[in-house]
Coordinates of N, CA and C in Angstrom, one line a residue:
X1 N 139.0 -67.2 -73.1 CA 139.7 -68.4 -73.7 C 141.2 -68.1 -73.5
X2 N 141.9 -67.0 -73.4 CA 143.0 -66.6 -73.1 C 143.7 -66.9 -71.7
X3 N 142.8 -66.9 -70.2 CA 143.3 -67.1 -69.3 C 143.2 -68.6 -69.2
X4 N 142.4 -69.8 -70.1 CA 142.5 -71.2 -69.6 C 144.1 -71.9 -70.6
X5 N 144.1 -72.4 -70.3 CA 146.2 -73.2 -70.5 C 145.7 -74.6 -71.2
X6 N 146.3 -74.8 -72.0 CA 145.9 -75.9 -73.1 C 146.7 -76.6 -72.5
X7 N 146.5 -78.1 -72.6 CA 147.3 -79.2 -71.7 C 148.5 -79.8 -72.6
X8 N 148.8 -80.5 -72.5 CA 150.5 -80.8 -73.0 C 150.3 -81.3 -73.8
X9 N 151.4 -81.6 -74.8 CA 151.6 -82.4 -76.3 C 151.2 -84.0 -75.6
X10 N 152.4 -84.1 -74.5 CA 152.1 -85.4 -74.0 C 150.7 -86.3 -73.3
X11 N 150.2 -85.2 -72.4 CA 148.9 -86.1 -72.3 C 147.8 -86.1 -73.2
X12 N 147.9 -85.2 -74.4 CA 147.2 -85.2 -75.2 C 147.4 -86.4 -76.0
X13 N 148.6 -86.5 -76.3 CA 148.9 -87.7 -77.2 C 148.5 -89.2 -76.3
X14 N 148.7 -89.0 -74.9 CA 148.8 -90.2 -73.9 C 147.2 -90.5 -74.0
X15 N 146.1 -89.7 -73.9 CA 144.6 -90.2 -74.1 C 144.2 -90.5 -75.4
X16 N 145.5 -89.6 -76.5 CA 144.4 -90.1 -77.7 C 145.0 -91.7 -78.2
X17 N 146.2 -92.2 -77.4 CA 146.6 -93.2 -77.5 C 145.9 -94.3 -77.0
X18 N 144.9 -93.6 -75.5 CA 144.2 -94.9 -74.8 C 143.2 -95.2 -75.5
X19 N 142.3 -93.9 -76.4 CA 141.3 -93.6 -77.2 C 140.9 -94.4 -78.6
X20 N 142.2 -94.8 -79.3 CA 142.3 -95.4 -80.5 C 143.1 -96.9 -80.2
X21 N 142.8 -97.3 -79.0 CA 143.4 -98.4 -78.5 C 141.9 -99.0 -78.0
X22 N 141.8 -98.6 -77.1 CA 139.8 -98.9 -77.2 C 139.1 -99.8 -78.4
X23 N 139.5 -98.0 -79.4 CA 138.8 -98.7 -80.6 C 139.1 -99.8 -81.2
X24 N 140.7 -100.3 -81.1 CA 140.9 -101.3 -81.8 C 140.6 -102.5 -81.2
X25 N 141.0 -102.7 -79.8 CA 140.6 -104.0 -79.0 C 139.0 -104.3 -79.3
X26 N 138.1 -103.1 -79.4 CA 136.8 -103.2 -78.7 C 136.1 -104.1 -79.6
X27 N 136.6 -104.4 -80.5 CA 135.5 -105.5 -81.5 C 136.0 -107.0 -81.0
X28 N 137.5 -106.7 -80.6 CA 137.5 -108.5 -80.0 C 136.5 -109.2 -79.1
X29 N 136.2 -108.0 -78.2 CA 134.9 -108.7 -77.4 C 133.9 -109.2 -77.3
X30 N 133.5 -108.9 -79.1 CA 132.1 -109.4 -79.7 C 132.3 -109.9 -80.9
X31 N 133.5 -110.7 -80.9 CA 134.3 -112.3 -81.8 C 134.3 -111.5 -83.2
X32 N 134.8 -110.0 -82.8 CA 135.4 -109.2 -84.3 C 136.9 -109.8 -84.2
X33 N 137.0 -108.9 -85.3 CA 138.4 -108.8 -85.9 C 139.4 -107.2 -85.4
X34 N 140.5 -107.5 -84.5 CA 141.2 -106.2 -84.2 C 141.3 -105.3 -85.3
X35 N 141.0 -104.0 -85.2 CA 141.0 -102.8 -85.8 C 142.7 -102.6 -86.1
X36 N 143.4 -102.8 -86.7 CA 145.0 -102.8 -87.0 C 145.0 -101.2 -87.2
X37 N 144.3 -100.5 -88.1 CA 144.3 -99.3 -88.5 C 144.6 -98.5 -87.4
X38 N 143.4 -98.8 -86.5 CA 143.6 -98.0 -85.0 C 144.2 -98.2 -84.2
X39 N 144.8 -99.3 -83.9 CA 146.4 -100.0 -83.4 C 147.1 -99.3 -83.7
X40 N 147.1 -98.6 -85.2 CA 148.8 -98.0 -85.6 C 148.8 -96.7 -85.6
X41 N 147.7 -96.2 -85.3 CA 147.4 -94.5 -84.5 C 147.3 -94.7 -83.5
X42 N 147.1 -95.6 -82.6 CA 147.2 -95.5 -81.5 C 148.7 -95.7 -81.2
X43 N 149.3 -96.4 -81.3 CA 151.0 -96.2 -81.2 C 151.4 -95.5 -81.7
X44 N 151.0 -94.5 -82.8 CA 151.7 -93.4 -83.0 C 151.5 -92.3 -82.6
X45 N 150.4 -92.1 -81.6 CA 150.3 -91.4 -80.7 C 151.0 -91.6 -79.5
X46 N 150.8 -92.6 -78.9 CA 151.9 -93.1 -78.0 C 153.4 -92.4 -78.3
X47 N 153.7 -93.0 -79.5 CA 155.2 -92.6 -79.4 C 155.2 -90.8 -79.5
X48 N 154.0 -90.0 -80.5 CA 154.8 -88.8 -80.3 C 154.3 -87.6 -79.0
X49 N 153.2 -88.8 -78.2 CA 152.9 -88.1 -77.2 C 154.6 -88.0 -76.5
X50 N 155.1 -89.4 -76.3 CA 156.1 -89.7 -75.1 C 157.3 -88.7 -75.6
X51 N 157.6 -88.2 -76.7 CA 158.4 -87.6 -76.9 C 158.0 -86.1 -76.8
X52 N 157.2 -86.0 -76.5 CA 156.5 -84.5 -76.5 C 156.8 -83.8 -78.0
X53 N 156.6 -84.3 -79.0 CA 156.7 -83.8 -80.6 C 155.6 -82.9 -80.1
X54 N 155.9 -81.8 -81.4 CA 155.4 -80.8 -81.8 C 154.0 -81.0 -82.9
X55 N 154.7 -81.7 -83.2 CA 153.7 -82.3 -84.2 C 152.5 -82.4 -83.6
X56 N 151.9 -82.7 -82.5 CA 150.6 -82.9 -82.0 C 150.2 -81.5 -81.6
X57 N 151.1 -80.1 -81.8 CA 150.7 -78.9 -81.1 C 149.4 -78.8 -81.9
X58 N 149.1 -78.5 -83.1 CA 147.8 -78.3 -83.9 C 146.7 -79.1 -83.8
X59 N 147.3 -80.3 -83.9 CA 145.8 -81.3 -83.4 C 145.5 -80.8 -82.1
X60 N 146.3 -80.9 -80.7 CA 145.7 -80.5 -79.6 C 145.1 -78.7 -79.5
X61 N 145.7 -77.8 -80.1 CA 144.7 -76.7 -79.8 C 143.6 -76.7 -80.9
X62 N 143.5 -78.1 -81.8 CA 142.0 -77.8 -82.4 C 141.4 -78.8 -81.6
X63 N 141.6 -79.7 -80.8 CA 140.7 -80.4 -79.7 C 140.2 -79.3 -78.8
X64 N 141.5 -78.4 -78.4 CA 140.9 -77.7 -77.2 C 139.9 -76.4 -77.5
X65 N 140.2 -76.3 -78.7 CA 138.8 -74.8 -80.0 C 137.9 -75.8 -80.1
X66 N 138.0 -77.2 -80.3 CA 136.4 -78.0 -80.3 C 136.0 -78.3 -78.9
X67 N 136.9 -78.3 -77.6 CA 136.0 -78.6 -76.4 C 135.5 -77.2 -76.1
X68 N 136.1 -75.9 -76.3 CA 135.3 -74.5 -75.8 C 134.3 -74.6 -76.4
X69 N 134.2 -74.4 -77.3 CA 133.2 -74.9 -78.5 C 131.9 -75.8 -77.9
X70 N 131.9 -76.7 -77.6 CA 131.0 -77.8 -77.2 C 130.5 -77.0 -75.7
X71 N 131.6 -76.8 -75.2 CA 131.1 -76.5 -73.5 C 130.6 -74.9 -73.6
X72 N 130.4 -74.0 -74.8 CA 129.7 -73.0 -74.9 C 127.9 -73.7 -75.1
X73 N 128.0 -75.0 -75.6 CA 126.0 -74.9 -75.8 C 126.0 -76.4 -74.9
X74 N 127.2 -76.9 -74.6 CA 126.8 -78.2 -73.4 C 126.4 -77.5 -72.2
X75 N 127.2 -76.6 -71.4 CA 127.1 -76.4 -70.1 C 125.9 -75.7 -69.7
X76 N 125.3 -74.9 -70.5 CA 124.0 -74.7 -69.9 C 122.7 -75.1 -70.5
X77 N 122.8 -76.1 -71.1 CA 122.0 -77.0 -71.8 C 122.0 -77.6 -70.6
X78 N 123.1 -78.3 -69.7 CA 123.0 -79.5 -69.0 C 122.5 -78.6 -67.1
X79 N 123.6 -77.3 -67.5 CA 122.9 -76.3 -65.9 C 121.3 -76.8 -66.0
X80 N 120.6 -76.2 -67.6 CA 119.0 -76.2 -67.6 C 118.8 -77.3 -66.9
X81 N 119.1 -78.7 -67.5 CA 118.5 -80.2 -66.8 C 118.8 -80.3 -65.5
X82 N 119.7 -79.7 -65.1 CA 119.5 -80.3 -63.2 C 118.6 -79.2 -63.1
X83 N 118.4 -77.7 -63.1 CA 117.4 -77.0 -62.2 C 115.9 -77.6 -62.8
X84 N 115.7 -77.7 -63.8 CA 114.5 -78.4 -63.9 C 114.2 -79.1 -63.7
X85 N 115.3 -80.7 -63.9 CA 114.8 -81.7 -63.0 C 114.8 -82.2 -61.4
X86 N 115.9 -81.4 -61.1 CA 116.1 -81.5 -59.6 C 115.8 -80.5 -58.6
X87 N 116.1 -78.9 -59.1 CA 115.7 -77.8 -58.1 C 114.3 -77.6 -58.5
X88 N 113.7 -77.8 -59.8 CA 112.0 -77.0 -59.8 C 111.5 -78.0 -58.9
X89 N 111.4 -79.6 -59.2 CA 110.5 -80.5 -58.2 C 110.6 -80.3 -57.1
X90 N 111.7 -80.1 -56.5 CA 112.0 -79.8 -54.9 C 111.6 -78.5 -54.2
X91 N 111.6 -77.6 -55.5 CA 110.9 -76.0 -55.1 C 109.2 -76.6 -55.0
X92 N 109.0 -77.3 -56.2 CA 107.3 -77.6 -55.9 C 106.7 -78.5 -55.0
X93 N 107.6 -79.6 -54.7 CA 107.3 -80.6 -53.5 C 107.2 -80.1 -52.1
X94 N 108.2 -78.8 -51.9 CA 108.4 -78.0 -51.0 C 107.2 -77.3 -50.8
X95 N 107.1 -76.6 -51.8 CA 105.5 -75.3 -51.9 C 104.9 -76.3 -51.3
X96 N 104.5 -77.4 -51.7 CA 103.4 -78.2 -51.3 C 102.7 -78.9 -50.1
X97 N 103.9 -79.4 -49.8 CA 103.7 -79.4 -48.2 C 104.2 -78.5 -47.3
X98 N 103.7 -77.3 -47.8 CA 103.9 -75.7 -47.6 C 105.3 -75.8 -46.2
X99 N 106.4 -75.9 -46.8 CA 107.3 -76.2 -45.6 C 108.4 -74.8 -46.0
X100 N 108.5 -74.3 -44.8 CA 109.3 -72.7 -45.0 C 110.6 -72.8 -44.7
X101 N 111.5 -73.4 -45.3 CA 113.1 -74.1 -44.8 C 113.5 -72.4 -44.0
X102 N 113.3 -71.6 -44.6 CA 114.3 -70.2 -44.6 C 113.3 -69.1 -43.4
X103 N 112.1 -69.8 -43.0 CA 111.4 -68.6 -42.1 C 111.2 -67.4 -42.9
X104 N 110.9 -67.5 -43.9 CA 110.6 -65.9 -44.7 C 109.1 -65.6 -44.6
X105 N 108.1 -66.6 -44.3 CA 106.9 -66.1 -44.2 C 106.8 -65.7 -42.5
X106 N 107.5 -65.7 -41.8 CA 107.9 -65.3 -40.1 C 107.5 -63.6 -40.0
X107 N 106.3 -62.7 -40.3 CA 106.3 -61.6 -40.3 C 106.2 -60.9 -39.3
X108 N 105.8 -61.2 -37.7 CA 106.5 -60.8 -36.9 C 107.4 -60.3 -36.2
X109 N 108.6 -60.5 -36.9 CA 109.7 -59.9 -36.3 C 110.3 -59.1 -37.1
X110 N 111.2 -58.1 -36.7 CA 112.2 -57.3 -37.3 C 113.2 -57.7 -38.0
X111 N 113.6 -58.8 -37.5 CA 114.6 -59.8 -38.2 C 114.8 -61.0 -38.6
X112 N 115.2 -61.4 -39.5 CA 115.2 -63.2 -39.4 C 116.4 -64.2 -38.6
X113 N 117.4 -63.3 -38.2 CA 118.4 -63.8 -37.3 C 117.9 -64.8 -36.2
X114 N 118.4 -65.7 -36.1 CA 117.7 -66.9 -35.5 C 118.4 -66.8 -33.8
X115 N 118.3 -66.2 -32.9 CA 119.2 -66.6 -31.4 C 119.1 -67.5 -31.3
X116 N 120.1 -68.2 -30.6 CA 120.7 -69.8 -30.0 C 120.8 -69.1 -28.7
X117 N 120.5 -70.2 -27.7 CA 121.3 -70.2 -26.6 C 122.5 -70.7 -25.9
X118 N 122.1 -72.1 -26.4 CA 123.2 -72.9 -26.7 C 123.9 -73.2 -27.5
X119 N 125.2 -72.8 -27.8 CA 126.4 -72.8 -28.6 C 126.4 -74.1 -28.7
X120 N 126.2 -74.4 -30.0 CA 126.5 -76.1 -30.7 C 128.4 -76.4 -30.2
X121 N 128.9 -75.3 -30.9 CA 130.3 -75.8 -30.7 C 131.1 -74.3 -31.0
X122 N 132.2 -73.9 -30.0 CA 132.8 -73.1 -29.5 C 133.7 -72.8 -31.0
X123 N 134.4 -73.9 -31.7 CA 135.4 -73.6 -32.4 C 136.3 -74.0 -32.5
X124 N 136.9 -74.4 -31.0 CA 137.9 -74.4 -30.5 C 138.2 -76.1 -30.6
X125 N 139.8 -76.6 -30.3 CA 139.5 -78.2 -30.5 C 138.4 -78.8 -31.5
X126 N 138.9 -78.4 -32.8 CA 137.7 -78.9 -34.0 C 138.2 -80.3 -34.2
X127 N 139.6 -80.5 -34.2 CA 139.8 -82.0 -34.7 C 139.8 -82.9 -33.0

């Protein structure tokens, strides 16, 4: 947690401004009543994001101790769901129609290095 850099008073204040501006518009859309409450946090975030106040230093390193926080049991909660839903089926779809991408059942030879004869492309003149 030491080597990652906590981001600025300002953009911190500049999202939680967009954030509590949301909330206030978002009932107009469904013939509510504007949220005024959240209107006047959200401009006061505005204003002490733009000034880069200090005042927002505590709120932003307890956002950034609640996002480490969260991304300690999100990120491999969410790693688990793609290998299970995307790499096991594709390993078992694979098995299935017994297809060997990698030549590892190839037990004939000494090695699995593949010779070309033909050079696809030299290197040279890539763009």
């Amino acid at each position: 947690m030491n080597d990652i850099k906590i981001g600025s008073n300002k953009s911190f204040g500049i999202v939680f401004f967009i954030v509590f501006l949301v909330i206030s518009v978002y009932p107009l859309f469904f013939d509510g009543n504007l949220r005024v409450w959240s209107l006047i946090v959200s401009l006061l975030f505005l204003v002490l994001g733009l000034i880069n106040s200090r005042v927002l230093t505590p709120l932003n390193r307890l956002w950034f101790k609640f996002g480490m926080f969260l991304g300690k049991f999100i990120s491999p909660i969410i790693m688990g769901l793609v290998f299970f839903i995307v790499v096991t089926p594709t390993g078992l779809i694979m098995r299935a129609f017994k297809k060997d991408l990698l030549n590892l059942k190839k037990k004939d030879s000494k090695s699995y290095w593949i010779k070309r004869d033909k050079f696809k492309s030299d290197m040279r003149n890539q763009f």
